[in-house]
Amino acid sequence: QPLYLRQHVGITGLGLAYMTHAVENLHQIFASFQRTLNQEELTPWTSDNSYQPFEGVTANCRYFTAGTNASTRQSIPFQKDIDPEGVLRQMLQDGIVHKEENAVLYMKASKSSPNLKWRYSNISPSSFSIGDIVEIQFTVMNIRQKEGNYKMITVLKSLTVLDDSISMVGIE
């Protein structure tokens, strides 16, 4: 089923303060959604527990959009590194499209000296490895589920390698 295929990433800060702060911010966003929805039921949000004892965050993005949202726009091409064999492209059909909001940017940040600005270059998703220091960008939103309740989700927008020195040890 093409509709359920998605790009997914999970990250943890291994107990570092910035990640703990980011998870706390997501809990605050969830609390804000709860207040906004009043008496509507909102499925509780929890951080990812895959990295015990550390908290993590996951985000994903569907490859395809369907239904009434699919009928309003044309599909955009898949990025070369996302669909090198054209398998995803072959799944496109009436009512199932790949739109701009289904695309995720994969980049590497670098700078040649501490005083220079960061430079970003596109990379393949397969370039990411466990141990890379990354920046993740995602949208936080509520969706209404079939049962009528709401769920807070994180929709992946971009993933950027900031430092791959740990994962590169032993390769060179």
Short mmCIF file of N, CA and C in Angstrom, two decimals:
data_model
loop_
_atom_site.label_atom_id
_atom_site.label_comp_id
_atom_site.label_asym_id
_atom_site.label_seq_id
_atom_site.Cartn_x
_atom_site.Cartn_y
_atom_site.Cartn_z
N GLN A 1 0.83 -1.18 0.00
CA GLN A 1 0.00 0.00 0.00
C GLN A 1 0.88 1.25 0.00
N PRO A 2 0.91 1.98 -1.10
CA PRO A 2 1.77 3.16 -1.20
C PRO A 2 1.49 4.22 -0.14
N LEU A 3 0.24 4.36 0.28
CA LEU A 3 -0.10 5.44 1.21
C LEU A 3 0.63 5.34 2.54
N TYR A 4 1.04 4.18 2.94
CA TYR A 4 1.65 4.01 4.25
C TYR A 4 3.18 4.04 4.21
N LEU A 5 3.76 4.16 3.03
CA LEU A 5 5.22 4.25 2.92
C LEU A 5 5.67 5.63 3.38
N ARG A 6 6.73 5.66 4.18
CA ARG A 6 7.19 6.94 4.70
C ARG A 6 8.68 6.95 4.96
N GLN A 7 9.21 8.15 5.01
CA GLN A 7 10.59 8.38 5.43
C GLN A 7 10.54 8.63 6.93
N HIS A 8 11.44 8.00 7.69
CA HIS A 8 11.36 8.05 9.15
C HIS A 8 12.75 8.24 9.73
N VAL A 9 12.83 9.04 10.79
CA VAL A 9 14.10 9.22 11.50
C VAL A 9 13.81 9.31 12.99
N GLY A 10 14.74 8.76 13.76
CA GLY A 10 14.68 8.88 15.22
C GLY A 10 16.01 9.40 15.71
N ILE A 11 15.96 10.36 16.64
CA ILE A 11 17.20 10.93 17.17
C ILE A 11 17.15 10.97 18.69
N THR A 12 18.32 11.01 19.30
CA THR A 12 18.45 11.21 20.73
C THR A 12 19.66 12.09 20.99
N GLY A 13 19.63 12.77 22.11
CA GLY A 13 20.77 13.61 22.50
C GLY A 13 21.63 12.95 23.55
N LEU A 14 21.34 11.65 23.84
CA LEU A 14 22.11 10.89 24.83
C LEU A 14 22.22 11.62 26.16
N GLY A 15 21.12 12.27 26.56
CA GLY A 15 21.06 12.94 27.86
C GLY A 15 21.57 14.36 27.87
N LEU A 16 22.00 14.89 26.74
CA LEU A 16 22.49 16.27 26.70
C LEU A 16 21.34 17.25 26.90
N ALA A 17 21.66 18.39 27.50
CA ALA A 17 20.64 19.36 27.91
C ALA A 17 19.81 19.88 26.74
N TYR A 18 20.43 20.12 25.58
CA TYR A 18 19.66 20.67 24.47
C TYR A 18 18.55 19.72 24.02
N MET A 19 18.80 18.42 24.07
CA MET A 19 17.77 17.46 23.66
C MET A 19 16.68 17.37 24.72
N THR A 20 17.07 17.37 25.97
CA THR A 20 16.08 17.37 27.05
C THR A 20 15.18 18.59 26.92
N HIS A 21 15.76 19.74 26.62
CA HIS A 21 15.00 20.97 26.43
C HIS A 21 14.05 20.85 25.23
N ALA A 22 14.52 20.25 24.15
CA ALA A 22 13.68 20.07 22.96
C ALA A 22 12.48 19.18 23.27
N VAL A 23 12.70 18.10 24.01
CA VAL A 23 11.60 17.21 24.38
C VAL A 23 10.62 17.94 25.30
N GLU A 24 11.13 18.74 26.24
CA GLU A 24 10.26 19.54 27.10
C GLU A 24 9.42 20.50 26.28
N ASN A 25 10.00 21.11 25.25
CA ASN A 25 9.25 22.00 24.37
C ASN A 25 8.13 21.26 23.65
N LEU A 26 8.38 20.03 23.23
CA LEU A 26 7.33 19.25 22.58
C LEU A 26 6.19 18.95 23.56
N HIS A 27 6.52 18.69 24.81
CA HIS A 27 5.48 18.49 25.82
C HIS A 27 4.67 19.78 26.02
N GLN A 28 5.32 20.94 25.97
CA GLN A 28 4.61 22.22 26.09
C GLN A 28 3.70 22.46 24.88
N ILE A 29 4.16 22.10 23.70
CA ILE A 29 3.33 22.21 22.50
C ILE A 29 2.11 21.32 22.65
N PHE A 30 2.32 20.09 23.14
CA PHE A 30 1.21 19.17 23.36
C PHE A 30 0.20 19.79 24.34
N ALA A 31 0.68 20.38 25.43
CA ALA A 31 -0.20 21.01 26.42
C ALA A 31 -0.99 22.15 25.78
N SER A 32 -0.35 22.90 24.90
CA SER A 32 -1.04 23.99 24.19
C SER A 32 -2.14 23.43 23.30
N PHE A 33 -1.86 22.34 22.59
CA PHE A 33 -2.88 21.70 21.77
C PHE A 33 -4.05 21.22 22.63
N GLN A 34 -3.75 20.67 23.80
CA GLN A 34 -4.81 20.21 24.70
C GLN A 34 -5.73 21.36 25.08
N ARG A 35 -5.16 22.50 25.42
CA ARG A 35 -5.98 23.67 25.80
C ARG A 35 -6.82 24.14 24.61
N THR A 36 -6.23 24.15 23.43
CA THR A 36 -6.93 24.62 22.24
C THR A 36 -8.11 23.72 21.88
N LEU A 37 -7.94 22.42 22.05
CA LEU A 37 -8.98 21.47 21.66
C LEU A 37 -10.08 21.33 22.71
N ASN A 38 -9.92 21.97 23.86
CA ASN A 38 -10.91 21.91 24.94
C ASN A 38 -11.23 20.48 25.32
N GLN A 39 -12.47 20.09 25.08
CA GLN A 39 -12.93 18.78 25.52
C GLN A 39 -12.66 17.66 24.51
N GLU A 40 -12.13 18.02 23.36
CA GLU A 40 -11.82 16.99 22.37
C GLU A 40 -10.74 16.06 22.93
N GLU A 41 -10.79 14.81 22.53
CA GLU A 41 -9.80 13.87 23.03
C GLU A 41 -8.53 13.94 22.19
N LEU A 42 -7.41 14.12 22.88
CA LEU A 42 -6.11 14.18 22.25
C LEU A 42 -5.28 13.03 22.79
N THR A 43 -4.86 12.14 21.88
CA THR A 43 -4.04 11.00 22.29
C THR A 43 -2.75 11.52 22.93
N PRO A 44 -2.38 11.01 24.12
CA PRO A 44 -1.17 11.51 24.78
C PRO A 44 0.07 11.35 23.90
N TRP A 45 0.92 12.37 23.93
CA TRP A 45 2.19 12.32 23.21
C TRP A 45 3.29 11.92 24.18
N THR A 46 4.15 11.03 23.75
CA THR A 46 5.31 10.65 24.56
C THR A 46 6.55 10.70 23.68
N SER A 47 7.67 10.96 24.32
CA SER A 47 8.93 10.93 23.58
C SER A 47 9.25 9.48 23.21
N ASP A 48 10.16 9.31 22.28
CA ASP A 48 10.55 7.97 21.84
C ASP A 48 11.39 7.30 22.92
N ASN A 49 11.02 6.09 23.30
CA ASN A 49 11.73 5.36 24.35
C ASN A 49 12.71 4.33 23.81
N SER A 50 13.00 4.36 22.53
CA SER A 50 13.89 3.37 21.91
C SER A 50 15.32 3.48 22.41
N TYR A 51 15.66 4.61 22.97
CA TYR A 51 17.05 4.88 23.33
C TYR A 51 17.25 4.87 24.84
N GLN A 52 16.47 4.08 25.56
CA GLN A 52 16.53 4.05 27.03
C GLN A 52 17.96 3.97 27.53
N PRO A 53 18.31 4.74 28.53
CA PRO A 53 17.45 5.56 29.38
C PRO A 53 17.24 6.97 28.85
N PHE A 54 17.65 7.24 27.61
CA PHE A 54 17.57 8.59 27.06
C PHE A 54 16.28 8.78 26.28
N GLU A 55 15.78 10.02 26.28
CA GLU A 55 14.60 10.35 25.50
C GLU A 55 15.01 10.65 24.06
N GLY A 56 14.12 10.37 23.16
CA GLY A 56 14.37 10.66 21.76
C GLY A 56 13.14 11.24 21.10
N VAL A 57 13.30 11.65 19.87
CA VAL A 57 12.20 12.21 19.08
C VAL A 57 12.21 11.50 17.73
N THR A 58 11.04 11.17 17.24
CA THR A 58 10.92 10.61 15.90
C THR A 58 10.09 11.54 15.03
N ALA A 59 10.34 11.50 13.75
CA ALA A 59 9.54 12.26 12.78
C ALA A 59 9.52 11.45 11.49
N ASN A 60 8.43 11.58 10.77
CA ASN A 60 8.35 10.90 9.48
C ASN A 60 7.57 11.74 8.50
N CYS A 61 7.65 11.35 7.25
CA CYS A 61 6.93 12.05 6.19
C CYS A 61 6.50 11.01 5.16
N ARG A 62 5.24 11.02 4.84
CA ARG A 62 4.74 10.08 3.83
C ARG A 62 5.28 10.44 2.45
N TYR A 63 5.53 9.42 1.66
CA TYR A 63 5.97 9.63 0.29
C TYR A 63 4.83 10.14 -0.59
N PHE A 64 3.58 9.83 -0.20
CA PHE A 64 2.44 10.10 -1.06
C PHE A 64 1.33 10.82 -0.30
N THR A 65 0.52 11.55 -1.06
CA THR A 65 -0.70 12.17 -0.57
C THR A 65 -1.85 11.59 -1.39
N ALA A 66 -2.97 11.36 -0.72
CA ALA A 66 -4.12 10.76 -1.42
C ALA A 66 -5.40 11.53 -1.09
N GLY A 67 -6.46 11.15 -1.78
CA GLY A 67 -7.78 11.72 -1.50
C GLY A 67 -7.94 13.11 -2.07
N THR A 68 -8.76 13.93 -1.39
CA THR A 68 -9.05 15.27 -1.90
C THR A 68 -7.80 16.14 -1.94
N ASN A 69 -6.85 15.91 -1.04
CA ASN A 69 -5.60 16.68 -1.06
C ASN A 69 -4.75 16.35 -2.28
N ALA A 70 -4.95 15.18 -2.85
CA ALA A 70 -4.16 14.77 -4.02
C ALA A 70 -4.71 15.36 -5.31
N SER A 71 -5.98 15.68 -5.33
CA SER A 71 -6.60 16.11 -6.58
C SER A 71 -6.30 17.56 -6.93
N THR A 72 -5.79 18.33 -5.97
CA THR A 72 -5.60 19.76 -6.22
C THR A 72 -4.28 20.12 -6.88
N ARG A 73 -3.32 19.21 -6.89
CA ARG A 73 -2.00 19.53 -7.45
C ARG A 73 -1.41 18.37 -8.22
N GLN A 74 -0.45 18.74 -9.08
CA GLN A 74 0.31 17.73 -9.83
C GLN A 74 1.40 17.16 -8.94
N SER A 75 1.81 15.95 -9.25
CA SER A 75 2.96 15.35 -8.56
C SER A 75 4.24 16.08 -8.95
N ILE A 76 5.17 16.13 -8.01
CA ILE A 76 6.51 16.62 -8.32
C ILE A 76 7.40 15.38 -8.46
N PRO A 77 8.51 15.50 -9.18
CA PRO A 77 9.39 14.33 -9.33
C PRO A 77 10.05 13.96 -8.00
N PHE A 78 10.33 12.69 -7.83
CA PHE A 78 11.10 12.23 -6.68
C PHE A 78 12.55 12.64 -6.87
N GLN A 79 13.21 12.98 -5.77
CA GLN A 79 14.64 13.28 -5.85
C GLN A 79 15.37 12.02 -6.29
N LYS A 80 16.44 12.22 -7.05
CA LYS A 80 17.19 11.09 -7.62
C LYS A 80 17.64 10.10 -6.55
N ASP A 81 18.16 10.59 -5.43
CA ASP A 81 18.66 9.71 -4.38
C ASP A 81 17.56 9.05 -3.55
N ILE A 82 16.35 9.56 -3.64
CA ILE A 82 15.22 8.99 -2.91
C ILE A 82 14.67 7.78 -3.66
N ASP A 83 14.60 7.88 -4.96
CA ASP A 83 13.99 6.83 -5.78
C ASP A 83 14.88 6.52 -6.99
N PRO A 84 16.09 6.00 -6.76
CA PRO A 84 17.02 5.80 -7.88
C PRO A 84 16.55 4.78 -8.91
N GLU A 85 15.74 3.82 -8.51
CA GLU A 85 15.28 2.78 -9.43
C GLU A 85 13.88 3.06 -9.99
N GLY A 86 13.23 4.15 -9.55
CA GLY A 86 11.90 4.50 -10.04
C GLY A 86 10.77 3.68 -9.45
N VAL A 87 11.03 2.97 -8.35
CA VAL A 87 9.99 2.13 -7.73
C VAL A 87 8.85 2.98 -7.19
N LEU A 88 9.18 4.06 -6.49
CA LEU A 88 8.13 4.93 -5.95
C LEU A 88 7.35 5.62 -7.06
N ARG A 89 8.05 6.06 -8.10
CA ARG A 89 7.39 6.71 -9.23
C ARG A 89 6.34 5.80 -9.86
N GLN A 90 6.62 4.50 -9.90
CA GLN A 90 5.67 3.55 -10.49
C GLN A 90 4.41 3.39 -9.64
N MET A 91 4.46 3.80 -8.38
CA MET A 91 3.29 3.69 -7.50
C MET A 91 2.33 4.86 -7.66
N LEU A 92 2.74 5.92 -8.36
CA LEU A 92 1.86 7.06 -8.59
C LEU A 92 0.69 6.62 -9.46
N GLN A 93 -0.49 7.10 -9.13
CA GLN A 93 -1.69 6.77 -9.90
C GLN A 93 -2.74 7.83 -9.64
N ASP A 94 -3.90 7.70 -10.26
CA ASP A 94 -4.98 8.65 -10.00
C ASP A 94 -5.30 8.65 -8.51
N GLY A 95 -5.30 9.84 -7.93
CA GLY A 95 -5.63 9.97 -6.52
C GLY A 95 -4.47 9.74 -5.57
N ILE A 96 -3.29 9.40 -6.08
CA ILE A 96 -2.10 9.24 -5.24
C ILE A 96 -0.97 10.02 -5.90
N VAL A 97 -0.50 11.08 -5.20
CA VAL A 97 0.53 11.95 -5.76
C VAL A 97 1.68 12.14 -4.77
N HIS A 98 2.81 12.58 -5.30
CA HIS A 98 3.97 12.97 -4.48
C HIS A 98 4.08 14.48 -4.62
N LYS A 99 3.72 15.20 -3.52
CA LYS A 99 3.69 16.66 -3.56
C LYS A 99 4.88 17.23 -2.79
N GLU A 100 5.00 18.55 -2.85
CA GLU A 100 6.12 19.22 -2.19
C GLU A 100 6.17 18.90 -0.70
N GLU A 101 5.01 18.80 -0.06
CA GLU A 101 5.02 18.49 1.38
C GLU A 101 5.40 17.04 1.68
N ASN A 102 5.52 16.20 0.66
CA ASN A 102 5.99 14.83 0.83
C ASN A 102 7.51 14.71 0.67
N ALA A 103 8.15 15.79 0.26
CA ALA A 103 9.59 15.76 0.03
C ALA A 103 10.35 16.14 1.30
N VAL A 104 11.44 15.44 1.56
CA VAL A 104 12.32 15.73 2.69
C VAL A 104 13.69 16.12 2.13
N LEU A 105 14.27 17.17 2.68
CA LEU A 105 15.60 17.59 2.27
C LEU A 105 16.65 16.88 3.12
N TYR A 106 17.66 16.33 2.47
CA TYR A 106 18.78 15.69 3.16
C TYR A 106 20.03 16.48 2.80
N MET A 107 20.71 17.02 3.82
CA MET A 107 21.83 17.93 3.56
C MET A 107 23.01 17.65 4.50
N LYS A 108 24.14 18.21 4.12
CA LYS A 108 25.33 18.21 4.97
C LYS A 108 25.76 19.66 5.14
N ALA A 109 26.00 20.07 6.39
CA ALA A 109 26.46 21.43 6.68
C ALA A 109 27.96 21.40 6.89
N SER A 110 28.63 22.42 6.40
CA SER A 110 30.09 22.50 6.59
C SER A 110 30.51 23.95 6.55
N LYS A 111 31.65 24.21 7.17
CA LYS A 111 32.29 25.52 7.03
C LYS A 111 33.78 25.33 7.15
N SER A 112 34.52 26.08 6.35
CA SER A 112 35.96 25.87 6.27
C SER A 112 36.73 26.54 7.40
N SER A 113 36.10 27.50 8.08
CA SER A 113 36.73 28.11 9.26
C SER A 113 35.64 28.58 10.20
N PRO A 114 35.95 28.73 11.48
CA PRO A 114 34.92 29.10 12.47
C PRO A 114 34.23 30.43 12.18
N ASN A 115 34.87 31.34 11.46
CA ASN A 115 34.29 32.66 11.20
C ASN A 115 33.37 32.69 9.99
N LEU A 116 33.35 31.65 9.20
CA LEU A 116 32.54 31.62 7.99
C LEU A 116 31.13 31.11 8.28
N LYS A 117 30.21 31.42 7.37
CA LYS A 117 28.84 30.93 7.48
C LYS A 117 28.78 29.46 7.08
N TRP A 118 27.77 28.78 7.59
CA TRP A 118 27.55 27.38 7.21
C TRP A 118 27.19 27.31 5.74
N ARG A 119 27.68 26.28 5.07
CA ARG A 119 27.31 25.98 3.68
C ARG A 119 26.57 24.65 3.69
N TYR A 120 25.52 24.56 2.92
CA TYR A 120 24.70 23.36 2.89
C TYR A 120 24.74 22.74 1.51
N SER A 121 24.93 21.43 1.47
CA SER A 121 24.91 20.72 0.20
C SER A 121 23.97 19.52 0.33
N ASN A 122 23.28 19.22 -0.76
CA ASN A 122 22.37 18.07 -0.76
C ASN A 122 23.18 16.78 -0.73
N ILE A 123 22.67 15.81 0.02
CA ILE A 123 23.31 14.49 0.08
C ILE A 123 22.23 13.42 0.00
N SER A 124 22.66 12.21 -0.21
CA SER A 124 21.76 11.06 -0.26
C SER A 124 21.34 10.67 1.16
N PRO A 125 20.11 10.21 1.34
CA PRO A 125 19.70 9.73 2.66
C PRO A 125 20.58 8.59 3.16
N SER A 126 21.17 7.84 2.26
CA SER A 126 22.04 6.73 2.67
C SER A 126 23.37 7.21 3.24
N SER A 127 23.64 8.51 3.16
CA SER A 127 24.87 9.07 3.71
C SER A 127 24.82 9.22 5.23
N PHE A 128 23.65 9.13 5.83
CA PHE A 128 23.50 9.28 7.28
C PHE A 128 23.85 7.97 7.96
N SER A 129 24.52 8.07 9.11
CA SER A 129 24.91 6.89 9.87
C SER A 129 24.63 7.10 11.35
N ILE A 130 24.51 5.99 12.07
CA ILE A 130 24.39 6.05 13.52
C ILE A 130 25.63 6.74 14.05
N GLY A 131 25.45 7.68 14.95
CA GLY A 131 26.56 8.43 15.53
C GLY A 131 26.75 9.80 14.94
N ASP A 132 26.11 10.08 13.79
CA ASP A 132 26.20 11.42 13.21
C ASP A 132 25.50 12.43 14.12
N ILE A 133 26.07 13.61 14.20
CA ILE A 133 25.41 14.73 14.88
C ILE A 133 24.56 15.41 13.81
N VAL A 134 23.25 15.48 14.05
CA VAL A 134 22.34 15.99 13.02
C VAL A 134 21.43 17.08 13.57
N GLU A 135 20.89 17.83 12.64
CA GLU A 135 19.82 18.77 12.94
C GLU A 135 18.59 18.27 12.21
N ILE A 136 17.48 18.21 12.91
CA ILE A 136 16.24 17.74 12.30
C ILE A 136 15.25 18.91 12.30
N GLN A 137 14.56 19.08 11.20
CA GLN A 137 13.49 20.07 11.14
C GLN A 137 12.20 19.33 10.85
N PHE A 138 11.17 19.67 11.62
CA PHE A 138 9.88 19.03 11.42
C PHE A 138 8.76 19.99 11.79
N THR A 139 7.58 19.68 11.31
CA THR A 139 6.37 20.42 11.64
C THR A 139 5.60 19.62 12.67
N VAL A 140 5.11 20.30 13.70
CA VAL A 140 4.28 19.65 14.71
C VAL A 140 2.84 20.02 14.40
N MET A 141 1.97 19.01 14.30
CA MET A 141 0.57 19.26 13.98
C MET A 141 -0.32 18.22 14.62
N ASN A 142 -1.60 18.55 14.69
CA ASN A 142 -2.61 17.60 15.15
C ASN A 142 -3.36 17.08 13.95
N ILE A 143 -3.66 15.79 13.97
CA ILE A 143 -4.50 15.22 12.93
C ILE A 143 -5.69 14.54 13.59
N ARG A 144 -6.81 14.57 12.90
CA ARG A 144 -7.99 13.87 13.40
C ARG A 144 -7.92 12.44 12.90
N GLN A 145 -8.08 11.50 13.82
CA GLN A 145 -8.03 10.09 13.45
C GLN A 145 -9.44 9.59 13.14
N LYS A 146 -9.51 8.39 12.57
CA LYS A 146 -10.80 7.82 12.18
C LYS A 146 -11.78 7.73 13.34
N GLU A 147 -11.23 7.47 14.54
CA GLU A 147 -12.08 7.32 15.72
C GLU A 147 -12.64 8.65 16.20
N GLY A 148 -12.18 9.77 15.62
CA GLY A 148 -12.68 11.08 16.01
C GLY A 148 -11.77 11.82 16.97
N ASN A 149 -10.82 11.12 17.58
CA ASN A 149 -9.89 11.79 18.48
C ASN A 149 -8.75 12.41 17.68
N TYR A 150 -7.92 13.20 18.35
CA TYR A 150 -6.79 13.85 17.71
C TYR A 150 -5.48 13.24 18.17
N LYS A 151 -4.46 13.41 17.33
CA LYS A 151 -3.13 12.90 17.65
C LYS A 151 -2.10 13.94 17.20
N MET A 152 -1.13 14.24 18.08
CA MET A 152 -0.04 15.14 17.71
C MET A 152 1.03 14.34 16.97
N ILE A 153 1.42 14.84 15.80
CA ILE A 153 2.45 14.15 15.02
C ILE A 153 3.57 15.13 14.66
N THR A 154 4.72 14.58 14.33
CA THR A 154 5.86 15.37 13.86
C THR A 154 6.14 14.95 12.42
N VAL A 155 6.04 15.90 11.50
CA VAL A 155 6.22 15.63 10.08
C VAL A 155 7.62 16.09 9.67
N LEU A 156 8.43 15.15 9.23
CA LEU A 156 9.82 15.40 8.86
C LEU A 156 9.91 16.34 7.65
N LYS A 157 10.74 17.37 7.76
CA LYS A 157 10.96 18.31 6.65
C LYS A 157 12.40 18.26 6.14
N SER A 158 13.37 18.18 7.06
CA SER A 158 14.76 18.09 6.61
C SER A 158 15.62 17.44 7.68
N LEU A 159 16.71 16.86 7.22
CA LEU A 159 17.70 16.24 8.10
C LEU A 159 19.07 16.67 7.59
N THR A 160 19.86 17.25 8.49
CA THR A 160 21.16 17.80 8.11
C THR A 160 22.27 17.22 8.97
N VAL A 161 23.31 16.70 8.34
CA VAL A 161 24.49 16.24 9.07
C VAL A 161 25.31 17.46 9.45
N LEU A 162 25.56 17.62 10.75
CA LEU A 162 26.42 18.70 11.23
C LEU A 162 27.84 18.20 11.48
N ASP A 163 27.96 16.93 11.91
CA ASP A 163 29.27 16.36 12.22
C ASP A 163 29.19 14.85 12.03
N ASP A 164 29.97 14.33 11.11
CA ASP A 164 29.99 12.88 10.88
C ASP A 164 31.31 12.26 11.29
N SER A 165 32.10 12.95 12.11
CA SER A 165 33.43 12.46 12.47
C SER A 165 33.37 11.14 13.24
N ILE A 166 32.35 10.93 14.06
CA ILE A 166 32.24 9.68 14.83
C ILE A 166 31.95 8.51 13.90
N SER A 167 31.00 8.68 12.99
CA SER A 167 30.65 7.57 12.09
C SER A 167 31.73 7.32 11.04
N MET A 168 32.60 8.29 10.80
CA MET A 168 33.66 8.13 9.80
C MET A 168 34.90 7.44 10.37
N VAL A 169 34.99 7.29 11.69
CA VAL A 169 36.14 6.61 12.30
C VAL A 169 36.16 5.17 11.80
N GLY A 170 37.27 4.72 11.33
CA GLY A 170 37.40 3.36 10.83
C GLY A 170 37.14 3.23 9.35
N ILE A 171 36.51 4.23 8.74
CA ILE A 171 36.26 4.19 7.30
C ILE A 171 37.47 4.68 6.54
N GLU A 172 38.13 5.68 7.10
CA GLU A 172 39.26 6.29 6.39
C GLU A 172 40.52 5.48 6.54
#
